């Protein structure tokens, strides 16, 4: 009985001792955490208001979890902590296993004392402002399974000691400024399943040791500066589902061993400097859903083995040097949703097996050498949203089955050899079609006449065909229309003033048609308010220039500094373009909605005076009124066109002087006033000094630079020149007086030194050096005298001329 009592007493003693120890330890940990909190810049943090000395850290503190009375987990993610880790009590928390401080405002560096947290299993400091290097002491955290340091400002290299973290399963160092090589010691982390190193400045090769990481599931090495070959050892990553190494500087071929990565679902290597063909072994990656080899400099034919990728959703092979035909085996890719083959050298016809791609939504075949007809069966792929086949050699007629594509948003068939009439049902597609581009073909007949109310059409480009008839009035139903280019056709109509009611219209090109008559505007104040490009050149418009139309052009009256962000963007899927004449050259301008403002009314039959109101269109970059019958003076208000780069008023009947105000146009690069009746002096200005005779040809009354006829203003210039010369001579005389005063002050010293040098030279017999100095000095004096005589002769000749 005594023994039992004694044992019971001992148990009580040890229990009390244990409880005392735990209480003391947890109190010490709480005190240490409170000291760290006291260093925060925001002491009034509401989430950490519970951290008080009077409360129990293990039961009442936000983000603190204990095990056996010791702090085991600290999770204050997204808690608006403004502080550093410099005063964190690493040594006071020996039992801490989970340390989660992501999405805060921690700054400063990672202290080396972090290596004291030897029981740590999970460390997440991502999305903070931590800078400096990763301390090598991180290698002491032998139990660590997850290390997240992404989205900080870390720099330097990854320490080799990271290879000691044998328990690590996730390593995320992405979106920092880390540099140097990826350490080979990463190959020791044989439990690693997720590796995120993207968006850093890593260089050198991908280490071959990466092949040892047999448990890797996701590899993200993209957006770095990695070079060298892709190591064949990646074929050993048989469990990898994602391998991203795009946007690097990798070169050489894709290793055939890549075909061993049988679990791979996403492979992206785009934007590298690879070479050689696409390996046939990629066809063995039967789990693949994404294959992105965009802009990798690959060449040769597309292997038919890619047709075995039955699970493929997205195939991107654009911007390479691929040749040959499109494999008919592509028809087996029944799950394919997006197909990008643009900007290659592919030839032959589009394979009829494409009709089997019933899941397809995006089809990009532009900028190849494809021939043959557009497949009639494309109309059966009901989910198609984007069909882009421009810049090929496609021929034949437009299949009316395209009208069945009720999900179609962009149809771009421009710059081919298509012929025949446009099916009238194309107008009915405007309820869902946002872009219809069939420019530069051989289409004939009339435009579709029906465009429904509520039309989604934003860009309508039929430039460069053989279309006839009138412009359909139902286009006024297309309230979303921003680009309308019907130029270079055979349309026969008057000016469609009713288009001015389209509230979003920014580009209107009707150039090179058979449009005629005067341009008359309605009384409405809300006409063409957003118009940025108006091209009516090469028609037969007549009478006076449309002054009332110019009054409406609100978008050309203000210089919008936000023009970079267009409200109408299909981004990578389609870019609007229009042919314009600027600086005497015809160019294709892209990104027209954000960068360009132009009016071209050239080659018509306009007459009368140029309206002064044109000078209010201060956003204009191009103004072309050439080849008309315009009369009268050039408006001085043109001096307000501060952004104008190209101004062409040639081949008219303009008279009077060139306004002095135009000389202030510092952006003017092309200026043509030839073949008019202008007279007087050509103004002087920074840009005017760059224009040649051709800018003023056949204006018999014009004088001044660069023409051979002198101008009275030049006399003023010569007078100013004479005054300048006299002032310079007087200034030079004053300088010489001051110079000789200084020279005489140093004469005594100089004479002594000079006599000493001459004595040494004579005594040694080495006189060549002195002879050379005297010879050079004589030559310099003679050349200066000749230059002065030449300047005086030129000056007398100019005076005699005037």
mmCIF file of N, CA and C in Angstrom, residues 46-130:
data_model
loop_
_atom_site.group_PDB
_atom_site.id
_atom_site.type_symbol
_atom_site.label_atom_id
_atom_site.label_comp_id
_atom_site.label_asym_id
_atom_site.label_seq_id
_atom_site.Cartn_x
_atom_site.Cartn_y
_atom_site.Cartn_z
ATOM 1 N N UNK A 46 -6.191 44.878 -36.708
ATOM 2 C CA UNK A 46 -7.391 44.329 -36.061
ATOM 3 C C UNK A 46 -7.323 42.820 -35.930
ATOM 4 N N UNK A 47 -6.727 42.137 -36.900
ATOM 5 C CA UNK A 47 -6.673 40.676 -36.838
ATOM 6 C C UNK A 47 -5.782 40.184 -35.705
ATOM 7 N N UNK A 48 -4.770 40.963 -35.341
ATOM 8 C CA UNK A 48 -3.854 40.560 -34.271
ATOM 9 C C UNK A 48 -4.173 41.247 -32.950
ATOM 10 N N UNK A 49 -5.376 41.802 -32.854
ATOM 11 C CA UNK A 49 -5.773 42.460 -31.595
ATOM 12 C C UNK A 49 -5.864 41.470 -30.449
ATOM 13 N N UNK A 50 -6.049 40.192 -30.804
ATOM 14 C CA UNK A 50 -6.162 39.161 -29.759
ATOM 15 C C UNK A 50 -4.820 38.809 -29.137
ATOM 16 N N UNK A 51 -3.731 39.250 -29.726
ATOM 17 C CA UNK A 51 -2.401 38.964 -29.179
ATOM 18 C C UNK A 51 -2.142 39.896 -27.996
ATOM 19 N N UNK A 52 -2.501 39.424 -26.801
ATOM 20 C CA UNK A 52 -2.344 40.220 -25.582
ATOM 21 C C UNK A 52 -1.684 39.376 -24.497
ATOM 22 N N UNK A 53 -0.918 40.006 -23.630
ATOM 23 C CA UNK A 53 -0.282 39.249 -22.531
ATOM 24 C C UNK A 53 -1.310 38.604 -21.619
ATOM 25 N N UNK A 54 -2.477 39.188 -21.524
ATOM 26 C CA UNK A 54 -3.486 38.704 -20.583
ATOM 27 C C UNK A 54 -4.241 37.478 -21.085
ATOM 28 N N UNK A 55 -4.094 37.138 -22.354
ATOM 29 C CA UNK A 55 -4.829 36.003 -22.898
ATOM 30 C C UNK A 55 -3.888 34.852 -23.195
ATOM 31 N N UNK A 56 -4.474 33.660 -23.306
ATOM 32 C CA UNK A 56 -3.702 32.454 -23.558
ATOM 33 C C UNK A 56 -3.368 32.372 -25.042
ATOM 34 N N UNK A 57 -2.077 32.330 -25.370
ATOM 35 C CA UNK A 57 -1.645 32.300 -26.761
ATOM 36 C C UNK A 57 -2.178 31.080 -27.489
ATOM 37 N N UNK A 58 -2.288 29.947 -26.791
ATOM 38 C CA UNK A 58 -2.674 28.705 -27.449
ATOM 39 C C UNK A 58 -4.170 28.601 -27.727
ATOM 40 N N UNK A 59 -4.961 29.363 -27.019
ATOM 41 C CA UNK A 59 -6.407 29.221 -27.201
ATOM 42 C C UNK A 59 -7.080 30.497 -27.701
ATOM 43 N N UNK A 60 -6.443 31.640 -27.507
ATOM 44 C CA UNK A 60 -7.136 32.878 -27.842
ATOM 45 C C UNK A 60 -6.469 33.749 -28.879
ATOM 46 N N UNK A 61 -5.277 33.390 -29.336
ATOM 47 C CA UNK A 61 -4.568 34.257 -30.281
ATOM 48 C C UNK A 61 -4.880 33.870 -31.724
ATOM 49 N N UNK A 62 -5.142 34.906 -32.544
ATOM 50 C CA UNK A 62 -5.432 34.687 -33.964
ATOM 51 C C UNK A 62 -4.222 34.056 -34.654
ATOM 52 N N UNK A 63 -4.470 32.969 -35.385
ATOM 53 C CA UNK A 63 -3.448 32.348 -36.207
ATOM 54 C C UNK A 63 -2.461 31.473 -35.479
ATOM 55 N N UNK A 64 -2.613 31.327 -34.155
ATOM 56 C CA UNK A 64 -1.669 30.537 -33.371
ATOM 57 C C UNK A 64 -2.335 29.215 -32.980
ATOM 58 N N UNK A 65 -1.658 28.118 -33.281
ATOM 59 C CA UNK A 65 -2.129 26.786 -32.912
ATOM 60 C C UNK A 65 -1.025 26.099 -32.127
ATOM 61 N N UNK A 66 -1.430 25.420 -31.035
ATOM 62 C CA UNK A 66 -0.448 24.754 -30.171
ATOM 63 C C UNK A 66 -0.676 23.247 -30.160
ATOM 64 N N UNK A 67 0.377 22.529 -29.835
ATOM 65 C CA UNK A 67 0.317 21.092 -29.616
ATOM 66 C C UNK A 67 1.114 20.794 -28.359
ATOM 67 N N UNK A 68 0.410 20.165 -27.399
ATOM 68 C CA UNK A 68 1.033 19.924 -26.094
ATOM 69 C C UNK A 68 1.557 21.218 -25.465
ATOM 70 N N UNK A 69 0.787 22.281 -25.679
ATOM 71 C CA UNK A 69 1.127 23.536 -25.026
ATOM 72 C C UNK A 69 2.237 24.320 -25.680
ATOM 73 N N UNK A 70 2.760 23.830 -26.822
ATOM 74 C CA UNK A 70 3.830 24.566 -27.509
ATOM 75 C C UNK A 70 3.321 25.051 -28.867
ATOM 76 N N UNK A 71 3.775 26.241 -29.260
ATOM 77 C CA UNK A 71 3.337 26.799 -30.543
ATOM 78 C C UNK A 71 3.819 25.895 -31.667
ATOM 79 N N UNK A 72 2.813 25.322 -32.382
ATOM 80 C CA UNK A 72 3.105 24.364 -33.441
ATOM 81 C C UNK A 72 2.852 24.948 -34.830
ATOM 82 N N UNK A 73 1.926 25.911 -34.868
ATOM 83 C CA UNK A 73 1.550 26.482 -36.164
ATOM 84 C C UNK A 73 1.308 27.974 -36.024
ATOM 85 N N UNK A 74 1.853 28.741 -36.940
ATOM 86 C CA UNK A 74 1.630 30.179 -36.977
ATOM 87 C C UNK A 74 1.130 30.527 -38.377
ATOM 88 N N UNK A 75 -0.162 30.806 -38.485
ATOM 89 C CA UNK A 75 -0.781 31.099 -39.785
ATOM 90 C C UNK A 75 -1.433 32.475 -39.737
ATOM 91 N N UNK A 76 -0.704 33.471 -40.189
ATOM 92 C CA UNK A 76 -1.264 34.824 -40.262
ATOM 93 C C UNK A 76 -1.186 35.311 -41.715
ATOM 94 N N UNK A 77 -1.648 34.427 -42.605
ATOM 95 C CA UNK A 77 -1.730 34.750 -44.032
ATOM 96 C C UNK A 77 -2.738 35.868 -44.273
ATOM 97 N N UNK A 78 -2.359 36.796 -45.155
ATOM 98 C CA UNK A 78 -3.252 37.893 -45.560
ATOM 99 C C UNK A 78 -3.806 38.646 -44.356
ATOM 100 N N UNK A 79 -2.900 38.980 -43.447
ATOM 101 C CA UNK A 79 -3.307 39.647 -42.202
ATOM 102 C C UNK A 79 -2.831 41.090 -42.149
ATOM 103 N N UNK A 80 -2.403 41.652 -43.275
ATOM 104 C CA UNK A 80 -1.955 43.050 -43.356
ATOM 105 C C UNK A 80 -0.824 43.347 -42.379
ATOM 106 N N UNK A 81 0.122 42.431 -42.295
ATOM 107 C CA UNK A 81 1.283 42.626 -41.423
ATOM 108 C C UNK A 81 2.311 43.479 -42.161
ATOM 109 N N UNK A 82 2.674 44.615 -41.569
ATOM 110 C CA UNK A 82 3.722 45.488 -42.094
ATOM 111 C C UNK A 82 4.917 45.395 -41.150
ATOM 112 N N UNK A 83 5.901 44.610 -41.550
ATOM 113 C CA UNK A 83 7.048 44.441 -40.659
ATOM 114 C C UNK A 83 8.155 43.693 -41.361
ATOM 115 N N UNK A 84 9.074 43.126 -40.548
ATOM 116 C CA UNK A 84 10.197 42.358 -41.084
ATOM 117 C C UNK A 84 10.325 41.068 -40.279
ATOM 118 N N UNK A 85 11.251 40.234 -40.726
ATOM 119 C CA UNK A 85 11.557 38.999 -39.993
ATOM 120 C C UNK A 85 12.807 39.153 -39.129
ATOM 121 N N UNK A 86 13.358 40.355 -39.084
ATOM 122 C CA UNK A 86 14.623 40.555 -38.361
ATOM 123 C C UNK A 86 14.494 40.223 -36.883
ATOM 124 N N UNK A 87 13.340 40.526 -36.289
ATOM 125 C CA UNK A 87 13.162 40.296 -34.848
ATOM 126 C C UNK A 87 12.247 39.111 -34.568
ATOM 127 N N UNK A 88 12.029 38.270 -35.571
ATOM 128 C CA UNK A 88 11.192 37.100 -35.319
ATOM 129 C C UNK A 88 11.940 36.142 -34.386
ATOM 130 N N UNK A 89 11.230 35.561 -33.408
ATOM 131 C CA UNK A 89 11.893 34.715 -32.389
ATOM 132 C C UNK A 89 12.139 33.291 -32.885
ATOM 133 N N UNK A 90 13.030 33.146 -33.867
ATOM 134 C CA UNK A 90 13.287 31.809 -34.416
ATOM 135 C C UNK A 90 13.754 30.831 -33.335
ATOM 136 N N UNK A 91 14.616 31.280 -32.440
ATOM 137 C CA UNK A 91 15.178 30.386 -31.428
ATOM 138 C C UNK A 91 14.179 30.042 -30.333
ATOM 139 N N UNK A 92 13.122 30.832 -30.206
ATOM 140 C CA UNK A 92 12.150 30.619 -29.123
ATOM 141 C C UNK A 92 10.991 29.732 -29.545
ATOM 142 N N UNK A 93 10.974 29.292 -30.802
ATOM 143 C CA UNK A 93 9.854 28.468 -31.284
ATOM 144 C C UNK A 93 10.391 27.150 -31.846
ATOM 145 N N UNK A 94 11.010 26.313 -31.006
ATOM 146 C CA UNK A 94 11.661 25.101 -31.501
ATOM 147 C C UNK A 94 10.694 24.044 -32.025
ATOM 148 N N UNK A 95 9.405 24.144 -31.646
ATOM 149 C CA UNK A 95 8.434 23.133 -32.055
ATOM 150 C C UNK A 95 7.555 23.608 -33.228
ATOM 151 N N UNK A 96 7.879 24.761 -33.801
ATOM 152 C CA UNK A 96 7.086 25.289 -34.908
ATOM 153 C C UNK A 96 7.242 24.390 -36.142
ATOM 154 N N UNK A 97 6.099 23.930 -36.679
ATOM 155 C CA UNK A 97 6.102 23.074 -37.856
ATOM 156 C C UNK A 97 5.506 23.762 -39.084
ATOM 157 N N UNK A 98 4.565 24.665 -38.865
ATOM 158 C CA UNK A 98 3.889 25.342 -39.973
ATOM 159 C C UNK A 98 4.037 26.853 -39.788
ATOM 160 N N UNK A 99 4.711 27.480 -40.743
ATOM 161 C CA UNK A 99 4.998 28.914 -40.662
ATOM 162 C C UNK A 99 4.444 29.555 -41.935
ATOM 163 N N UNK A 100 3.270 30.202 -41.813
ATOM 164 C CA UNK A 100 2.542 30.724 -42.981
ATOM 165 C C UNK A 100 2.322 32.225 -42.830
ATOM 166 N N UNK A 101 3.078 33.000 -43.638
ATOM 167 C CA UNK A 101 2.998 34.462 -43.569
ATOM 168 C C UNK A 101 2.770 35.069 -44.964
ATOM 169 N N UNK A 102 2.191 34.316 -45.860
ATOM 170 C CA UNK A 102 2.023 34.804 -47.233
ATOM 171 C C UNK A 102 1.004 35.934 -47.303
ATOM 172 N N UNK A 103 1.067 36.691 -48.402
ATOM 173 C CA UNK A 103 0.140 37.785 -48.709
ATOM 174 C C UNK A 103 0.112 38.812 -47.579
ATOM 175 N N UNK A 104 1.288 39.332 -47.255
ATOM 176 C CA UNK A 104 1.405 40.412 -46.286
ATOM 177 C C UNK A 104 2.321 41.482 -46.872
ATOM 178 N N UNK A 105 2.845 42.313 -45.999
ATOM 179 C CA UNK A 105 3.768 43.358 -46.444
ATOM 180 C C UNK A 105 5.081 43.257 -45.677
ATOM 181 N N UNK A 106 5.589 42.040 -45.612
ATOM 182 C CA UNK A 106 6.887 41.829 -44.980
ATOM 183 C C UNK A 106 7.992 42.319 -45.893
ATOM 184 N N UNK A 107 8.940 43.035 -45.339
ATOM 185 C CA UNK A 107 10.075 43.551 -46.110
ATOM 186 C C UNK A 107 11.365 43.091 -45.452
ATOM 187 N N UNK A 108 12.470 43.666 -45.890
ATOM 188 C CA UNK A 108 13.749 43.241 -45.338
ATOM 189 C C UNK A 108 14.195 41.918 -45.936
ATOM 190 N N UNK A 109 15.108 41.256 -45.277
ATOM 191 C CA UNK A 109 15.701 40.025 -45.790
ATOM 192 C C UNK A 109 15.242 38.814 -44.984
ATOM 193 N N UNK A 110 15.632 37.646 -45.471
ATOM 194 C CA UNK A 110 15.394 36.399 -44.733
ATOM 195 C C UNK A 110 16.588 36.172 -43.813
ATOM 196 N N UNK A 111 16.416 36.261 -42.507
ATOM 197 C CA UNK A 111 17.559 36.096 -41.600
ATOM 198 C C UNK A 111 18.097 34.670 -41.636
ATOM 199 N N UNK A 112 19.393 34.490 -41.480
ATOM 200 C CA UNK A 112 19.966 33.130 -41.448
ATOM 201 C C UNK A 112 19.437 32.303 -40.291
ATOM 202 N N UNK A 113 18.928 32.987 -39.238
ATOM 203 C CA UNK A 113 18.390 32.261 -38.075
ATOM 204 C C UNK A 113 17.189 31.402 -38.419
ATOM 205 N N UNK A 114 16.656 31.565 -39.629
ATOM 206 C CA UNK A 114 15.528 30.726 -40.028
ATOM 207 C C UNK A 114 15.925 29.255 -39.997
ATOM 208 N N UNK A 115 17.222 28.998 -40.101
ATOM 209 C CA UNK A 115 17.721 27.624 -40.022
ATOM 210 C C UNK A 115 17.530 26.988 -38.662
ATOM 211 N N UNK A 116 17.156 27.776 -37.639
ATOM 212 C CA UNK A 116 16.922 27.222 -36.298
ATOM 213 C C UNK A 116 15.583 26.498 -36.185
ATOM 214 N N UNK A 117 14.700 26.728 -37.135
ATOM 215 C CA UNK A 117 13.372 26.099 -37.072
ATOM 216 C C UNK A 117 13.465 24.686 -37.643
ATOM 217 N N UNK A 118 14.195 23.845 -36.963
ATOM 218 C CA UNK A 118 14.549 22.528 -37.501
ATOM 219 C C UNK A 118 13.378 21.568 -37.590
ATOM 220 N N UNK A 119 12.249 21.885 -36.919
ATOM 221 C CA UNK A 119 11.071 21.027 -37.017
ATOM 222 C C UNK A 119 10.099 21.488 -38.102
ATOM 223 N N UNK A 120 10.490 22.514 -38.824
ATOM 224 C CA UNK A 120 9.582 23.104 -39.798
ATOM 225 C C UNK A 120 9.251 22.113 -40.921
ATOM 226 N N UNK A 121 7.973 22.020 -41.217
ATOM 227 C CA UNK A 121 7.475 21.155 -42.285
ATOM 228 C C UNK A 121 6.942 21.994 -43.450
ATOM 229 N N UNK A 122 6.395 23.173 -43.131
ATOM 230 C CA UNK A 122 5.727 24.007 -44.126
ATOM 231 C C UNK A 122 6.154 25.450 -43.923
ATOM 232 N N UNK A 123 6.743 26.061 -44.954
ATOM 233 C CA UNK A 123 7.178 27.459 -44.887
ATOM 234 C C UNK A 123 6.645 28.201 -46.102
ATOM 235 N N UNK A 124 5.804 29.200 -45.838
ATOM 236 C CA UNK A 124 5.214 29.990 -46.924
ATOM 237 C C UNK A 124 5.365 31.471 -46.617
ATOM 238 N N UNK A 125 6.287 32.121 -47.351
ATOM 239 C CA UNK A 125 6.504 33.562 -47.227
ATOM 240 C C UNK A 125 6.182 34.270 -48.547
ATOM 241 N N UNK A 126 5.421 33.628 -49.399
ATOM 242 C CA UNK A 126 5.160 34.170 -50.728
ATOM 243 C C UNK A 126 4.293 35.415 -50.681
ATOM 244 N N UNK A 127 4.368 36.187 -51.765
ATOM 245 C CA UNK A 127 3.598 37.419 -51.965
ATOM 246 C C UNK A 127 3.842 38.406 -50.824
ATOM 247 N N UNK A 128 5.110 38.791 -50.685
ATOM 248 C CA UNK A 128 5.525 39.825 -49.754
ATOM 249 C C UNK A 128 6.516 40.738 -50.464
ATOM 250 N N UNK A 129 7.279 41.473 -49.697
ATOM 251 C CA UNK A 129 8.272 42.393 -50.263
ATOM 252 C C UNK A 129 9.679 42.032 -49.783
ATOM 253 N N UNK A 130 9.894 40.757 -49.517
ATOM 254 C CA UNK A 130 11.174 40.308 -48.971
ATOM 255 C C UNK A 130 12.253 40.387 -50.051
#
